Amino acid sequence: MRLFGYFRSSTSYRLRIALGLKGLAFESVPVNLVTGANKDSAFTQRNPFGSLPMLEADGRDRAQSMALLEWLDEAYPTPPFLLADIEARYTARELAYAIATEIHAVNNLPVLKYLKDPLGHAQDEIDTWYRHWLKRTLDPVEARLAHLGAGDFLHGDAPGLFEIVLIPQLYNARRFAYDLGASPHLTRIEAACLALPAFAAAHPDRQIDAP
Ligand SMILES: N[C@@H](CCC(=O)N[C@@H](CS)C(=O)NCC(=O)O)C(=O)O
């Protein structure tokens, strides 16, 4: 397998964690988002979204991280990202997709660039935007977790779909100086995940394209 990604891309970070948890070996292929290499025709011919990550596996190029996570879990079921219990599956998806669709989508790099040019917003306004959309969804996720107990993970003794999406988002939250002081459930789960080899190996600082 080859994973086309960028060290600080949170959606690439999701896939690195997922492949590590599944125990799947992969080659990292850096694509520089800052220079726009993801928009080169050589890349968009393979991935018309021009987005990262892209996974080359089983003779096919696949994009869109959430679909990729679900595909990986179906193609390589052990260990599972979603539990057998339908309510547990629902909760993991509820929280993971809230982060993916309500935070990541509006805080993605092309959105932030557009706010700057052509809309003309200053960097401090853009940072305020970023933290606004974080809080709007991380607060209800924290409230949901408060009802679910105080384990290391959302469910049981292993991370799954929710944690794979959460950890890269918290990495970004810290980059934007977001205050996680009132989010003890999120930070407890974060600490447990970061102690695991699959999460440690996937960290942006440990990637071959990290400065
Ligand atoms: N919905 C997509 C979003 C992917 C995405 O936008 N990734 C970012 C990096 S975190 C990217 O490639 N941005 C560059 C661009 O879209 O031009 C997914 O989940 O894979």
mmCIF file of C-alpha atoms and ligand atoms in Angstrom:
data_model
loop_
_atom_site.group_PDB
_atom_site.id
_atom_site.type_symbol
_atom_site.label_atom_id
_atom_site.label_comp_id
_atom_site.label_asym_id
_atom_site.label_seq_id
_atom_site.Cartn_x
_atom_site.Cartn_y
_atom_site.Cartn_z
ATOM 1 C CA MET A 1 0.000 0.000 0.000
ATOM 2 C CA ARG A 2 1.079 3.602 -0.618
ATOM 3 C CA LEU A 3 -0.401 6.493 1.339
ATOM 4 C CA PHE A 4 -0.211 9.884 -0.350
ATOM 5 C CA GLY A 5 -0.327 12.468 2.417
ATOM 6 C CA TYR A 6 1.171 15.519 4.049
ATOM 7 C CA PHE A 7 2.648 15.505 7.518
ATOM 8 C CA ARG A 8 0.317 18.170 8.928
ATOM 9 C CA SER A 9 -2.816 17.152 7.028
ATOM 10 C CA SER A 10 -5.265 15.957 9.665
ATOM 11 C CA THR A 11 -7.089 13.733 7.201
ATOM 12 C CA SER A 12 -3.765 12.065 6.284
ATOM 13 C CA TYR A 13 -3.081 11.698 10.017
ATOM 14 C CA ARG A 14 -6.401 9.797 10.336
ATOM 15 C CA LEU A 15 -5.248 7.265 7.748
ATOM 16 C CA ARG A 16 -1.786 6.850 9.249
ATOM 17 C CA ILE A 17 -3.392 5.996 12.606
ATOM 18 C CA ALA A 18 -5.874 3.634 10.972
ATOM 19 C CA LEU A 19 -3.258 1.726 8.980
ATOM 20 C CA GLY A 20 -1.123 1.441 12.112
ATOM 21 C CA LEU A 21 -4.012 0.101 14.190
ATOM 22 C CA LYS A 22 -4.766 -2.493 11.520
ATOM 23 C CA GLY A 23 -1.090 -3.489 11.455
ATOM 24 C CA LEU A 24 -0.845 -2.789 7.718
ATOM 25 C CA ALA A 25 2.539 -1.845 6.282
ATOM 26 C CA PHE A 26 2.506 1.131 3.929
ATOM 27 C CA GLU A 27 4.861 3.458 2.119
ATOM 28 C CA SER A 28 4.362 7.181 2.785
ATOM 29 C CA VAL A 29 4.388 9.360 -0.335
ATOM 30 C CA PRO A 30 4.548 13.061 0.630
ATOM 31 C CA VAL A 31 2.480 15.534 -1.417
ATOM 32 C CA ASN A 32 3.265 19.153 -0.557
ATOM 33 C CA LEU A 33 0.026 21.036 0.145
ATOM 34 C CA VAL A 34 1.842 24.338 0.578
ATOM 35 C CA THR A 35 3.280 24.313 -2.951
ATOM 36 C CA GLY A 36 -0.018 22.982 -4.329
ATOM 37 C CA ALA A 37 1.409 19.669 -5.562
ATOM 38 C CA ASN A 38 -2.019 18.159 -4.856
ATOM 39 C CA LYS A 39 -3.429 20.206 -7.752
ATOM 40 C CA ASP A 40 -0.861 19.002 -10.319
ATOM 41 C CA SER A 41 -2.540 17.104 -13.132
ATOM 42 C CA ALA A 42 -0.378 14.043 -12.438
ATOM 43 C CA PHE A 43 -2.091 13.850 -9.045
ATOM 44 C CA THR A 44 -5.639 14.974 -9.965
ATOM 45 C CA GLN A 45 -5.762 12.390 -12.749
ATOM 46 C CA ARG A 46 -5.496 9.813 -9.993
ATOM 47 C CA ASN A 47 -7.579 11.694 -7.425
ATOM 48 C CA PRO A 48 -10.011 14.178 -8.995
ATOM 49 C CA PHE A 49 -10.657 15.776 -5.581
ATOM 50 C CA GLY A 50 -7.022 16.907 -5.462
ATOM 51 C CA SER A 51 -7.169 16.223 -1.728
ATOM 52 C CA LEU A 52 -5.189 14.206 0.765
ATOM 53 C CA PRO A 53 -5.109 11.453 1.752
ATOM 54 C CA MET A 54 -5.114 9.129 -1.215
ATOM 55 C CA LEU A 55 -4.502 5.432 -0.659
ATOM 56 C CA GLU A 56 -3.140 3.217 -3.418
ATOM 57 C CA ALA A 57 -4.195 -0.312 -2.513
ATOM 58 C CA ASP A 58 -5.368 -3.425 -4.288
ATOM 59 C CA GLY A 59 -4.753 -1.828 -7.686
ATOM 60 C CA ARG A 60 -6.964 1.183 -7.025
ATOM 61 C CA ASP A 61 -6.602 4.806 -5.893
ATOM 62 C CA ARG A 62 -9.030 5.808 -3.158
ATOM 63 C CA ALA A 63 -9.712 9.265 -1.707
ATOM 64 C CA GLN A 64 -11.962 10.759 1.018
ATOM 65 C CA SER A 65 -10.754 9.833 4.484
ATOM 66 C CA MET A 66 -14.057 8.844 6.090
ATOM 67 C CA ALA A 67 -14.935 6.496 3.225
ATOM 68 C CA LEU A 68 -11.386 5.155 3.408
ATOM 69 C CA LEU A 69 -11.671 4.443 7.137
ATOM 70 C CA GLU A 70 -14.926 2.572 6.594
ATOM 71 C CA TRP A 71 -13.443 0.701 3.615
ATOM 72 C CA LEU A 72 -10.345 -0.299 5.592
ATOM 73 C CA ASP A 73 -12.535 -1.615 8.382
ATOM 74 C CA GLU A 74 -14.566 -3.711 5.964
ATOM 75 C CA ALA A 75 -11.557 -4.958 3.981
ATOM 76 C CA TYR A 76 -9.437 -5.640 7.089
ATOM 77 C CA PRO A 77 -11.905 -6.298 9.924
ATOM 78 C CA THR A 78 -9.346 -7.015 12.682
ATOM 79 C CA PRO A 79 -9.096 -5.160 14.980
ATOM 80 C CA PRO A 80 -12.483 -3.528 14.364
ATOM 81 C CA PHE A 81 -12.948 0.244 14.282
ATOM 82 C CA LEU A 82 -16.644 -0.217 15.113
ATOM 83 C CA LEU A 83 -18.045 -2.603 17.721
ATOM 84 C CA ALA A 84 -20.708 -5.202 16.973
ATOM 85 C CA ASP A 85 -23.324 -3.477 19.145
ATOM 86 C CA ILE A 86 -25.499 -1.223 16.982
ATOM 87 C CA GLU A 87 -25.765 1.526 19.604
ATOM 88 C CA ALA A 88 -21.992 1.601 20.091
ATOM 89 C CA ARG A 89 -21.532 1.849 16.310
ATOM 90 C CA TYR A 90 -24.030 4.661 16.187
ATOM 91 C CA THR A 91 -22.309 6.675 18.938
ATOM 92 C CA ALA A 92 -18.865 6.268 17.385
ATOM 93 C CA ARG A 93 -20.210 7.460 14.031
ATOM 94 C CA GLU A 94 -22.221 10.288 15.596
ATOM 95 C CA LEU A 95 -19.113 11.750 17.239
ATOM 96 C CA ALA A 96 -16.616 10.981 14.457
ATOM 97 C CA TYR A 97 -18.795 12.440 11.705
ATOM 98 C CA ALA A 98 -19.627 15.512 13.806
ATOM 99 C CA ILE A 99 -15.901 16.292 13.920
ATOM 100 C CA ALA A 100 -15.321 15.441 10.262
ATOM 101 C CA THR A 101 -18.268 17.378 8.885
ATOM 102 C CA GLU A 102 -18.770 20.243 11.346
ATOM 103 C CA ILE A 103 -15.175 21.093 12.289
ATOM 104 C CA HIS A 104 -12.802 19.810 9.644
ATOM 105 C CA ALA A 105 -14.880 20.795 6.629
ATOM 106 C CA VAL A 106 -15.165 24.475 7.590
ATOM 107 C CA ASN A 107 -11.612 24.726 8.953
ATOM 108 C CA ASN A 108 -9.870 23.058 6.040
ATOM 109 C CA LEU A 109 -6.865 24.782 4.431
ATOM 110 C CA PRO A 110 -8.670 25.949 1.251
ATOM 111 C CA VAL A 111 -11.391 27.566 3.420
ATOM 112 C CA LEU A 112 -8.808 29.381 5.562
ATOM 113 C CA LYS A 113 -6.936 30.529 2.437
ATOM 114 C CA TYR A 114 -10.180 31.841 0.923
ATOM 115 C CA LEU A 115 -10.949 33.829 4.078
ATOM 116 C CA LYS A 116 -7.572 35.537 3.647
ATOM 117 C CA ASP A 117 -7.700 35.972 -0.122
ATOM 118 C CA PRO A 118 -10.007 37.156 -1.670
ATOM 119 C CA LEU A 119 -12.135 37.925 1.421
ATOM 120 C CA GLY A 120 -9.333 39.895 3.089
ATOM 121 C CA HIS A 121 -9.594 38.682 6.676
ATOM 122 C CA ALA A 122 -6.625 39.180 9.018
ATOM 123 C CA GLN A 123 -4.860 36.165 10.540
ATOM 124 C CA ASP A 124 -6.313 36.843 14.021
ATOM 125 C CA GLU A 125 -9.838 36.832 12.547
ATOM 126 C CA ILE A 126 -9.109 33.552 10.790
ATOM 127 C CA ASP A 127 -7.786 32.051 14.033
ATOM 128 C CA THR A 128 -10.992 33.208 15.774
ATOM 129 C CA TRP A 129 -13.034 31.540 13.029
ATOM 130 C CA TYR A 130 -11.068 28.326 13.541
ATOM 131 C CA ARG A 131 -11.637 28.249 17.305
ATOM 132 C CA HIS A 132 -15.328 29.144 16.893
ATOM 133 C CA TRP A 133 -16.044 26.026 14.823
ATOM 134 C CA LEU A 134 -13.945 23.896 17.139
ATOM 135 C CA LYS A 135 -15.922 24.971 20.205
ATOM 136 C CA ARG A 136 -19.293 24.645 18.512
ATOM 137 C CA THR A 137 -18.765 20.896 18.071
ATOM 138 C CA LEU A 138 -16.133 19.902 20.649
ATOM 139 C CA ASP A 139 -18.381 21.132 23.490
ATOM 140 C CA PRO A 140 -21.271 18.792 22.604
ATOM 141 C CA VAL A 141 -18.833 15.941 21.975
ATOM 142 C CA GLU A 142 -17.394 16.550 25.459
ATOM 143 C CA ALA A 143 -20.930 16.582 26.918
ATOM 144 C CA ARG A 144 -21.740 13.305 25.180
ATOM 145 C CA LEU A 145 -18.559 11.721 26.572
ATOM 146 C CA ALA A 146 -19.446 12.911 30.077
ATOM 147 C CA HIS A 147 -22.557 10.713 29.921
ATOM 148 C CA LEU A 148 -20.627 7.696 28.722
ATOM 149 C CA GLY A 149 -18.226 7.166 31.620
ATOM 150 C CA ALA A 150 -14.553 7.680 32.282
ATOM 151 C CA GLY A 151 -12.746 4.959 30.360
ATOM 152 C CA ASP A 152 -9.583 5.474 28.360
ATOM 153 C CA PHE A 153 -11.543 5.184 25.114
ATOM 154 C CA LEU A 154 -15.077 5.842 23.896
ATOM 155 C CA HIS A 155 -15.853 2.141 24.198
ATOM 156 C CA GLY A 156 -13.968 -0.650 25.925
ATOM 157 C CA ASP A 157 -10.210 -0.935 26.003
ATOM 158 C CA ALA A 158 -9.261 -0.022 22.447
ATOM 159 C CA PRO A 159 -9.562 2.996 20.160
ATOM 160 C CA GLY A 160 -11.803 2.983 17.103
ATOM 161 C CA LEU A 161 -13.349 5.276 14.498
ATOM 162 C CA PHE A 162 -14.009 8.079 16.970
ATOM 163 C CA GLU A 163 -10.466 8.234 18.339
ATOM 164 C CA ILE A 164 -8.953 8.025 14.828
ATOM 165 C CA VAL A 165 -10.818 11.217 13.901
ATOM 166 C CA LEU A 166 -10.517 12.941 17.279
ATOM 167 C CA ILE A 167 -6.747 12.873 17.787
ATOM 168 C CA PRO A 168 -5.778 14.741 14.578
ATOM 169 C CA GLN A 169 -8.452 17.344 15.338
ATOM 170 C CA LEU A 170 -7.059 17.914 18.830
ATOM 171 C CA TYR A 171 -3.572 18.244 17.325
ATOM 172 C CA ASN A 172 -4.956 21.043 15.146
ATOM 173 C CA ALA A 173 -6.817 22.580 18.084
ATOM 174 C CA ARG A 174 -3.540 22.922 19.955
ATOM 175 C CA ARG A 175 -1.855 24.479 16.905
ATOM 176 C CA PHE A 176 -4.552 27.154 16.968
ATOM 177 C CA ALA A 177 -4.152 27.726 20.740
ATOM 178 C CA TYR A 178 -7.617 26.360 21.521
ATOM 179 C CA ASP A 179 -8.242 26.015 25.257
ATOM 180 C CA LEU A 180 -8.952 22.369 26.098
ATOM 181 C CA GLY A 181 -8.972 23.078 29.834
ATOM 182 C CA ALA A 182 -12.712 22.503 30.111
ATOM 183 C CA SER A 183 -12.605 19.248 28.120
ATOM 184 C CA PRO A 184 -11.356 16.597 30.573
ATOM 185 C CA HIS A 185 -12.983 13.682 28.743
ATOM 186 C CA LEU A 186 -11.478 14.631 25.402
ATOM 187 C CA THR A 187 -8.011 15.120 26.885
ATOM 188 C CA ARG A 188 -8.196 11.879 28.904
ATOM 189 C CA ILE A 189 -8.942 9.901 25.740
ATOM 190 C CA GLU A 190 -6.253 11.851 23.877
ATOM 191 C CA ALA A 191 -3.619 10.918 26.479
ATOM 192 C CA ALA A 192 -4.546 7.232 26.307
ATOM 193 C CA CYS A 193 -4.347 7.248 22.501
ATOM 194 C CA LEU A 194 -1.050 9.105 22.292
ATOM 195 C CA ALA A 195 0.527 6.418 24.487
ATOM 196 C CA LEU A 196 -0.205 3.765 21.837
ATOM 197 C CA PRO A 197 2.435 2.920 19.170
ATOM 198 C CA ALA A 198 0.027 3.332 16.219
ATOM 199 C CA PHE A 199 -0.827 6.887 17.289
ATOM 200 C CA ALA A 200 2.780 7.772 18.148
ATOM 201 C CA ALA A 201 4.060 6.605 14.749
ATOM 202 C CA ALA A 202 1.341 8.578 12.967
ATOM 203 C CA HIS A 203 2.157 11.897 14.663
ATOM 204 C CA PRO A 204 2.966 14.727 12.198
ATOM 205 C CA ASP A 205 6.393 15.337 13.762
ATOM 206 C CA ARG A 206 7.435 11.777 12.901
ATOM 207 C CA GLN A 207 6.693 11.941 9.184
ATOM 208 C CA ILE A 208 9.395 12.007 6.504
ATOM 209 C CA ASP A 209 8.186 15.372 5.159
ATOM 210 C CA ALA A 210 8.135 17.073 8.580
ATOM 211 C CA PRO A 211 10.623 19.962 8.727
HETATM 212 N N1 LIG B 1 -13.304 15.365 2.797
HETATM 213 C C1 LIG B 1 -11.906 15.109 2.517
HETATM 214 C C2 LIG B 1 -11.107 16.326 2.832
HETATM 215 C C3 LIG B 1 -9.671 16.108 2.475
HETATM 216 C C4 LIG B 1 -8.904 17.391 2.536
HETATM 217 O O1 LIG B 1 -9.420 18.452 2.181
HETATM 218 N N2 LIG B 1 -7.651 17.281 2.946
HETATM 219 C C5 LIG B 1 -6.842 18.461 3.025
HETATM 220 C C6 LIG B 1 -5.694 18.255 3.939
HETATM 221 S S1 LIG B 1 -6.216 18.046 5.616
HETATM 222 C C7 LIG B 1 -6.364 18.830 1.649
HETATM 223 O O2 LIG B 1 -5.985 17.970 0.889
HETATM 224 N N3 LIG B 1 -6.404 20.126 1.358
HETATM 225 C C8 LIG B 1 -5.898 20.661 0.161
HETATM 226 C C9 LIG B 1 -6.932 21.047 -0.820
HETATM 227 O O3 LIG B 1 -8.082 20.590 -0.725
HETATM 228 O O4 LIG B 1 -6.588 21.822 -1.704
HETATM 229 C C10 LIG B 1 -11.390 13.901 3.281
HETATM 230 O O5 LIG B 1 -11.907 13.643 4.373
HETATM 231 O O6 LIG B 1 -10.504 13.210 2.788
#
